[in-house]
Short mmCIF file of C-alpha atoms in Angstrom, two decimals:
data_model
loop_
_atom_site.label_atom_id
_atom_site.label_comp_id
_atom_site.label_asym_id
_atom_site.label_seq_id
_atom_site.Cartn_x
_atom_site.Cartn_y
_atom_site.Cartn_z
CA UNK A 1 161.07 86.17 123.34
CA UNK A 2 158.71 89.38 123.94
CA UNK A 3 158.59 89.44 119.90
CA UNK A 4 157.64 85.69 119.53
CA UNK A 5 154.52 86.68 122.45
CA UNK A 6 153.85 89.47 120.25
CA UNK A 7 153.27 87.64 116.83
CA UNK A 8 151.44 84.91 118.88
CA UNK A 9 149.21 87.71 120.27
CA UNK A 10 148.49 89.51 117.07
CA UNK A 11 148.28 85.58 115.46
CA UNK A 12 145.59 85.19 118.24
CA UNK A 13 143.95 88.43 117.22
CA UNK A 14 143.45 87.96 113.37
CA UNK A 15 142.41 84.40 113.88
CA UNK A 16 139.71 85.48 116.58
CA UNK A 17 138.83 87.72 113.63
CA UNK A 18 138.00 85.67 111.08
CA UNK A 19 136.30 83.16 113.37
CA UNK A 20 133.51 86.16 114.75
CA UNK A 21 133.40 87.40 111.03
CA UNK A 22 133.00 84.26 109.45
CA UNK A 23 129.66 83.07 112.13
CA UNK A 24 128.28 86.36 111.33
CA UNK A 25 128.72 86.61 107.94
CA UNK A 26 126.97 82.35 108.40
CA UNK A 27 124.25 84.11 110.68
CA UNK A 28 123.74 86.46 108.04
CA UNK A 29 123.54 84.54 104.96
CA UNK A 30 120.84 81.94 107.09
CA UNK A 31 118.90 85.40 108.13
CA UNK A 32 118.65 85.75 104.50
CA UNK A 33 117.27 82.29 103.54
CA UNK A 34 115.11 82.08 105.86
CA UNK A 35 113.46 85.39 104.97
CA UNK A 36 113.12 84.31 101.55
CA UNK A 37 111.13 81.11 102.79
CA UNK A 38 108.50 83.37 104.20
CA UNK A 39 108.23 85.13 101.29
CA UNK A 40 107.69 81.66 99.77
CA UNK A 41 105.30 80.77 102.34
CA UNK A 42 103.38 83.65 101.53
CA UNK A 43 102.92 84.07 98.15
CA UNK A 44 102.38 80.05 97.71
CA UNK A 45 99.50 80.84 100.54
CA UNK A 46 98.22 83.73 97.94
CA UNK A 47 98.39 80.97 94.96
CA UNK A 48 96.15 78.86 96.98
CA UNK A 49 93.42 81.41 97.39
CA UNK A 50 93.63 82.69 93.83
CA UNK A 51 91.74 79.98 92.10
CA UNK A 52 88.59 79.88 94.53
CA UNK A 53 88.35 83.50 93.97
CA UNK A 54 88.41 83.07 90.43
CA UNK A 55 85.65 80.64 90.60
CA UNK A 56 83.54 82.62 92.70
CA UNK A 57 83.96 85.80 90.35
CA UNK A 58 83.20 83.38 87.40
CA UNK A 59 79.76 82.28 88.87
CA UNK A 60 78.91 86.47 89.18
CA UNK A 61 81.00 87.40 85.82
CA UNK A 62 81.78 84.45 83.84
CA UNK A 63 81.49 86.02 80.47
CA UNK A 64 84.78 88.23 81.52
CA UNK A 65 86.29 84.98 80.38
CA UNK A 66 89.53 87.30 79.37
CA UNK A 67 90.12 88.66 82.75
CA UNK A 68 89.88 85.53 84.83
CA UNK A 69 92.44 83.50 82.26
CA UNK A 70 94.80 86.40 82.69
CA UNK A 71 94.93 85.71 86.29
CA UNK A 72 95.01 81.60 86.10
CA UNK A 73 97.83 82.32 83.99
CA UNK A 74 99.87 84.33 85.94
CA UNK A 75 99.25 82.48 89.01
CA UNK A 76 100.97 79.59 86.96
CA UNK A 77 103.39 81.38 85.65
CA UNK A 78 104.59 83.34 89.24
CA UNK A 79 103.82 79.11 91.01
CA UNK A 80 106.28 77.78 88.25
CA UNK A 81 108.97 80.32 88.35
CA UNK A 82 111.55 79.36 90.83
CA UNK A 83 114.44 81.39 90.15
CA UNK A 84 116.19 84.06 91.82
CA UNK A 85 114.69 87.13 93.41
CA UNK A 86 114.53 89.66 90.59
CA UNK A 87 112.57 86.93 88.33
CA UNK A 88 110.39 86.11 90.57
CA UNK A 89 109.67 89.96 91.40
CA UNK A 90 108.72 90.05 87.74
CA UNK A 91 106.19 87.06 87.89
CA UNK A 92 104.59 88.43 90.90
CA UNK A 93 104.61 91.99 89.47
CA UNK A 94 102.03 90.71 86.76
CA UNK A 95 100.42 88.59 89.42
CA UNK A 96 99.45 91.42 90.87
CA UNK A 97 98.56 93.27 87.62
CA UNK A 98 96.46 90.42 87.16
CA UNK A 99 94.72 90.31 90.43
CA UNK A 100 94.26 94.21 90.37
CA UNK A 101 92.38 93.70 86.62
CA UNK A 102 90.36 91.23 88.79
CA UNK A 103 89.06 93.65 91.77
CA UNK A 104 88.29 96.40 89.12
CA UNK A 105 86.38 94.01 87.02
CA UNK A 106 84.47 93.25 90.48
CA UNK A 107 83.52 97.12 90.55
CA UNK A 108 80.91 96.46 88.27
CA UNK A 109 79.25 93.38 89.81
CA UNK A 110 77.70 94.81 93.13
CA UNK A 111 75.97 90.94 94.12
CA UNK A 112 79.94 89.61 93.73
CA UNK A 113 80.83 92.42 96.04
CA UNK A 114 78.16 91.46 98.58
CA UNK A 115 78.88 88.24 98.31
CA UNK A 116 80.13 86.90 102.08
CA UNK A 117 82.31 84.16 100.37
CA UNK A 118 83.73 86.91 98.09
CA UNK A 119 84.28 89.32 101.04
CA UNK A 120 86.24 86.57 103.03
CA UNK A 121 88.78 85.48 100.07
CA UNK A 122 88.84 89.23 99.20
CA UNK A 123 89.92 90.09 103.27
CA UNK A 124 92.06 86.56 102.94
CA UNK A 125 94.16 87.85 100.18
CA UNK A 126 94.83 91.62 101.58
CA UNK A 127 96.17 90.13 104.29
CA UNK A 128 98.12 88.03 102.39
CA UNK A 129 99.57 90.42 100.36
CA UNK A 130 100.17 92.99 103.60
CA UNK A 131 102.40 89.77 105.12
CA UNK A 132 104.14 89.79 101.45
CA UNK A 133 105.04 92.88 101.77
CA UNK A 134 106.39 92.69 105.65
CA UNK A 135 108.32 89.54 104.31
CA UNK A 136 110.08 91.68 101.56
CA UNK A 137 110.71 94.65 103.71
CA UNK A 138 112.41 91.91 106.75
CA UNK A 139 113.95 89.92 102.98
CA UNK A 140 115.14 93.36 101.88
CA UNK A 141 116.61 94.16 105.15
CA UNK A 142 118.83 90.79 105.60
CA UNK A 143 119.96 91.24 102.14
CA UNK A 144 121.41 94.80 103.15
CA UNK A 145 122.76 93.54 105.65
CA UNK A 146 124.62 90.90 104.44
CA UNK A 147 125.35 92.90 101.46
CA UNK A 148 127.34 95.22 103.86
CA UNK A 149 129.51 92.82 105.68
CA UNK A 150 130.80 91.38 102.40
CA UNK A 151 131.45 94.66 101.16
CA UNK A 152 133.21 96.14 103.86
CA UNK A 153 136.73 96.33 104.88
CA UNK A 154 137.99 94.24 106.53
CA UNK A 155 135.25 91.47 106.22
CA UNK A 156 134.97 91.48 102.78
CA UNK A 157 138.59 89.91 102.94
CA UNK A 158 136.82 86.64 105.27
CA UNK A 159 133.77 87.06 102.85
CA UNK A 160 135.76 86.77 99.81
CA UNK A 161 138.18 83.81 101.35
CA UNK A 162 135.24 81.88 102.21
CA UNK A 163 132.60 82.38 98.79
CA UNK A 164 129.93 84.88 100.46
CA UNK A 165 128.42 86.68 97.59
CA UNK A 166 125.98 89.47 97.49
CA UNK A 167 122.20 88.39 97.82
CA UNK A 168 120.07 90.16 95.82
CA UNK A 169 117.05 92.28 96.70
CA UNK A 170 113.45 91.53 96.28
CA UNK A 171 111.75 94.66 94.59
CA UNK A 172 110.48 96.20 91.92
CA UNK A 173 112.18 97.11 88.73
CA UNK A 174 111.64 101.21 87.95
CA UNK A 175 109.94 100.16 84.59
CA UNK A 176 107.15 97.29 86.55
CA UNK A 177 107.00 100.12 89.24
CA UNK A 178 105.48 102.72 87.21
CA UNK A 179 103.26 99.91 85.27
CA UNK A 180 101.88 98.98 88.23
CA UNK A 181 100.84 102.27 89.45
CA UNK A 182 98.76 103.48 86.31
CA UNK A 183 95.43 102.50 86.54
CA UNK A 184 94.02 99.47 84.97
CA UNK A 185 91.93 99.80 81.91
CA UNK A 186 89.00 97.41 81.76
CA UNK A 187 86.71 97.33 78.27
CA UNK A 188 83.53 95.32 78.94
CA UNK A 189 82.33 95.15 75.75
CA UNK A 190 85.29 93.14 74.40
CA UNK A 191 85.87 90.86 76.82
CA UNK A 192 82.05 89.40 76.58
CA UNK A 193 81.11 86.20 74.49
#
């Protein structure tokens, strides 16, 4: 009798288990999606500023014809591109490449930069890209997180029973990382029609 109590007990125990380890692991993977949809929120908010700014640059600088394209057609490319993390980290990689061509080209247009219109979208899209980035560190952070409850013993046992997978992180690739930091080369004279 005491060993039938026992095996209902430990029963009991395992089954508690996989209940608590199973809602987090739910918890988790829900933490994770709805990080990604800020980062969605945000960067569609930075695609909707991108093509005023372009205009405005183009009424100080339109014969940088080159430039402004570049960005249009990155800012379709990164709008279009709706698969997983690591491709869209590549799309907004050259977004930003783009967009970074953009405010150097503005270096040598001092009425653009003292333009109020200019300085607002300009202000608009730091902050933007400063709420990117606190998306992809809180993103970044779920994904660890989840990434560790599948992986370790014993939960990886629930996660495995019941499909969790690994998320993947939203960052840079080493290669895009050290593009991105050299500086941008702009050429004036053969970008002008």
């Amino acid at each position: 009798m005491d060993v039938i109590w026992i095996l209902l007990a430990l029963a009991a125990v395992v089954v508690g288990y996989v209940i608590v380890t199973f809602n987090q692991l739910v918890s988790l993977r829900n933490r994770v999606r709805e990080a990604w949809s800020d980062i969605q929120v945000q960067m569609k908010r930075r695609y909707d500023l991108i093509p005023n700014l372009v205009e405005t640059v183009k009424g100080y600088a339109g014969h940088e014809r080159g430039t402004l394209e570049s960005v249009v057609k990155a800012r379709g490319e990164a709008m279009a591109n709706t698969g997983d993390p690591a491709s869209q980290a590549r799309s907004e990689n050259m977004l930003q490449a783009t967009l970074k061509s953009l405010f150097a080209l503005v270096e040598n247009y001092p009425q653009l930069k003292a333009d109020a219109n200019f300085a607002k979208m300009q202000a608009d899209l730091t902050d933007t890209e400063n709420r990117i980035k606190m998306a992809r560190r809180y993103y970044n952070g779920s994904v660890r997180d989840l990434n560790i409850k599948v992986e370790q013993f014993p939960s990886n046992l629930v996660a495995r029973q019941f499909s969790f997978v690994q998320a993947q992180f939203f960052e840079l690739d080493e290669d895009e990382a050290v593009a991105a930091s050299r500086p941008v080369r702009v050429d004036f004279g053969a970008q002008r029609s």
